[in-house]
Amino acid sequence: MTDILTIDAAIQYLRSQGESDEKLGYVRGGFDTSRPIYFHDLEEGDVLYQYVRVGSHLGNWFALKGASMDDLAIFGGHSGRRLFQVEIIYPCRVVEGSALGIPMHWSSVGAFDEDRKMEKSGRVKGGGGTQLFMPSKYILTCVKSTGQVKHA
């Protein structure tokens, strides 16, 4: 059985893997902490997906087959995103959880309470899909892009 992590345990693991405080802030704000968070041990041959900004490169956040940008609470804006498929070429450990939705009233300072849970009104966009955060050191050593695809 897989043990459920606290967000603090996930952050501690990612810090031990060399992640910066800035990236750890994105992790803390990217996972829905009211839902389970786990370690996910990826094996050689596993396939993941990532929505990459046009003109950018692979980042830390990945998704499983079938995930949409809405599921992952990705707001593409005018930058556009392309979906890439990647294959794991060397086993590695990532953090898995559910994407936190985007507050619909972005200008409000009170979008989150002190526990980083969505405000009580529930006005959010997307989220709820499974996402994986991969430590930066593994992106160049454990992942091979197999190219752009149309659907996850």
Tab-separated table of C-alpha atoms in Angstrom:
chain	number	residue	atom	x	y	z
A	1	MET	CA	0.000	0.000	0.000
A	2	THR	CA	1.231	3.484	-0.851
A	3	ASP	CA	1.656	5.856	2.055
A	4	ILE	CA	-0.081	9.221	1.879
A	5	LEU	CA	2.303	12.149	2.368
A	6	THR	CA	1.742	15.517	3.926
A	7	ILE	CA	2.676	18.444	1.729
A	8	ASP	CA	5.505	19.162	4.182
A	9	ALA	CA	6.938	15.647	3.689
A	10	ALA	CA	6.734	16.095	-0.087
A	11	ILE	CA	8.501	19.469	0.188
A	12	GLN	CA	11.186	17.953	2.424
A	13	TYR	CA	11.862	15.218	-0.161
A	14	LEU	CA	12.031	17.721	-3.039
A	15	ARG	CA	14.341	19.994	-1.023
A	16	SER	CA	16.632	16.975	-0.420
A	17	GLN	CA	16.705	16.546	-4.213
A	18	GLY	CA	18.009	20.099	-4.663
A	19	GLU	CA	14.838	22.056	-5.464
A	20	SER	CA	14.939	25.807	-4.770
A	21	ASP	CA	12.613	27.574	-2.360
A	22	GLU	CA	11.011	29.278	-5.364
A	23	LYS	CA	10.109	25.943	-6.977
A	24	LEU	CA	8.971	24.532	-3.643
A	25	GLY	CA	6.550	27.459	-3.396
A	26	TYR	CA	5.045	26.412	-6.737
A	27	VAL	CA	4.728	22.850	-5.463
A	28	ARG	CA	2.992	23.988	-2.280
A	29	GLY	CA	0.569	26.089	-4.346
A	30	GLY	CA	0.071	23.544	-7.133
A	31	PHE	CA	-1.208	20.512	-5.262
A	32	ASP	CA	-4.670	20.267	-3.727
A	33	THR	CA	-3.653	19.430	-0.158
A	34	SER	CA	-7.186	18.343	0.738
A	35	ARG	CA	-6.570	15.290	-1.478
A	36	PRO	CA	-3.876	12.573	-1.149
A	37	ILE	CA	-0.264	13.220	-2.151
A	38	TYR	CA	2.071	10.276	-2.803
A	39	PHE	CA	5.510	9.280	-3.979
A	40	HIS	CA	5.306	7.710	-7.437
A	41	ASP	CA	8.243	5.546	-8.467
A	42	LEU	CA	8.558	5.723	-12.238
A	43	GLU	CA	10.100	2.811	-14.109
A	44	GLU	CA	11.910	2.568	-17.427
A	45	GLY	CA	9.350	2.628	-20.246
A	46	ASP	CA	6.653	4.552	-18.350
A	47	VAL	CA	5.028	7.300	-20.441
A	48	LEU	CA	4.069	10.775	-19.198
A	49	TYR	CA	2.760	13.933	-20.843
A	50	GLN	CA	3.461	17.627	-20.509
A	51	TYR	CA	1.814	20.765	-21.890
A	52	VAL	CA	4.798	22.908	-22.910
A	53	ARG	CA	4.643	26.624	-23.676
A	54	VAL	CA	5.495	27.442	-27.275
A	55	GLY	CA	9.184	28.355	-27.394
A	56	SER	CA	9.939	26.734	-24.037
A	57	HIS	CA	11.332	23.390	-22.861
A	58	LEU	CA	10.232	20.583	-20.541
A	59	GLY	CA	9.485	21.669	-16.997
A	60	ASN	CA	8.888	19.846	-13.714
A	61	TRP	CA	5.138	19.166	-13.958
A	62	PHE	CA	3.934	16.062	-15.812
A	63	ALA	CA	0.598	14.313	-16.310
A	64	LEU	CA	-0.751	10.856	-16.959
A	65	LYS	CA	-2.539	9.692	-20.097
A	66	GLY	CA	-5.904	11.391	-20.594
A	67	ALA	CA	-5.178	14.620	-18.696
A	68	SER	CA	-6.425	17.886	-20.164
A	69	MET	CA	-5.144	21.391	-19.516
A	70	ASP	CA	-8.367	22.061	-17.615
A	71	ASP	CA	-7.803	18.987	-15.401
A	72	LEU	CA	-4.372	20.365	-14.547
A	73	ALA	CA	-5.612	23.946	-14.032
A	74	ILE	CA	-3.299	25.203	-16.772
A	75	PHE	CA	-4.262	28.578	-18.120
A	76	GLY	CA	-2.639	28.696	-21.546
A	77	GLY	CA	-3.363	32.348	-22.213
A	78	HIS	CA	-2.026	33.721	-25.459
A	79	SER	CA	1.286	31.871	-25.125
A	80	GLY	CA	-0.216	28.601	-26.321
A	81	ARG	CA	0.802	25.125	-25.255
A	82	ARG	CA	1.825	22.026	-27.144
A	83	LEU	CA	1.406	18.533	-25.723
A	84	PHE	CA	4.550	16.396	-25.568
A	85	GLN	CA	4.911	12.751	-24.701
A	86	VAL	CA	7.964	11.632	-22.730
A	87	GLU	CA	9.326	8.223	-21.859
A	88	ILE	CA	11.122	7.370	-18.640
A	89	ILE	CA	14.564	6.020	-19.523
A	90	TYR	CA	15.866	5.607	-15.964
A	91	PRO	CA	13.854	4.930	-12.782
A	92	CYS	CA	13.130	7.966	-10.611
A	93	ARG	CA	10.838	9.113	-7.803
A	94	VAL	CA	8.354	11.951	-8.251
A	95	VAL	CA	5.589	13.478	-6.143
A	96	GLU	CA	2.021	12.780	-7.322
A	97	GLY	CA	-1.179	14.545	-6.349
A	98	SER	CA	-4.222	16.398	-7.631
A	99	ALA	CA	-3.949	19.763	-9.330
A	100	LEU	CA	-5.348	22.680	-7.362
A	101	GLY	CA	-7.901	24.733	-9.302
A	102	ILE	CA	-7.301	28.350	-10.259
A	103	PRO	CA	-9.307	30.956	-8.297
A	104	MET	CA	-11.756	32.749	-10.590
A	105	HIS	CA	-11.162	36.129	-8.955
A	106	TRP	CA	-7.423	36.488	-9.433
A	107	SER	CA	-7.230	40.043	-8.151
A	108	SER	CA	-8.442	39.074	-4.689
A	109	VAL	CA	-5.749	38.796	-2.054
A	110	GLY	CA	-7.991	36.432	-0.094
A	111	ALA	CA	-8.201	33.671	-2.709
A	112	PHE	CA	-6.684	31.178	-0.274
A	113	ASP	CA	-6.990	30.820	3.456
A	114	GLU	CA	-3.967	30.259	5.710
A	115	ASP	CA	-4.015	26.492	5.016
A	116	ARG	CA	-3.800	27.022	1.216
A	117	LYS	CA	-7.283	25.591	0.728
A	118	MET	CA	-9.542	27.176	-1.848
A	119	GLU	CA	-11.844	29.840	-0.518
A	120	LYS	CA	-15.271	28.733	0.680
A	121	SER	CA	-17.150	30.078	-2.344
A	122	GLY	CA	-15.605	27.323	-4.455
A	123	ARG	CA	-15.242	29.573	-7.510
A	124	VAL	CA	-12.370	27.843	-9.253
A	125	LYS	CA	-11.338	26.942	-12.788
A	126	GLY	CA	-10.261	23.392	-13.510
A	127	GLY	CA	-8.031	21.245	-11.390
A	128	GLY	CA	-8.576	17.830	-9.872
A	129	GLY	CA	-6.454	15.957	-12.415
A	130	THR	CA	-3.474	13.840	-11.434
A	131	GLN	CA	-0.160	15.628	-11.814
A	132	LEU	CA	3.413	14.689	-11.026
A	133	PHE	CA	6.244	16.969	-9.950
A	134	MET	CA	9.646	15.682	-11.055
A	135	PRO	CA	12.811	16.957	-9.362
A	136	SER	CA	14.810	19.109	-11.776
A	137	LYS	CA	17.864	16.855	-11.691
A	138	TYR	CA	15.800	14.020	-13.201
A	139	ILE	CA	14.444	15.946	-16.194
A	140	LEU	CA	17.729	15.689	-18.116
A	141	THR	CA	18.759	12.265	-16.823
A	142	CYS	CA	15.564	10.182	-16.600
A	143	VAL	CA	13.308	11.543	-19.354
A	144	LYS	CA	13.408	11.338	-23.148
A	145	SER	CA	10.929	13.348	-25.208
A	146	THR	CA	9.269	11.206	-27.840
A	147	GLY	CA	7.754	14.263	-29.509
A	148	GLN	CA	4.633	16.303	-29.822
A	149	VAL	CA	1.295	14.464	-29.743
A	150	LYS	CA	-2.329	15.506	-30.301
A	151	HIS	CA	-3.900	13.808	-27.274
A	152	ALA	CA	-2.669	12.552	-23.937
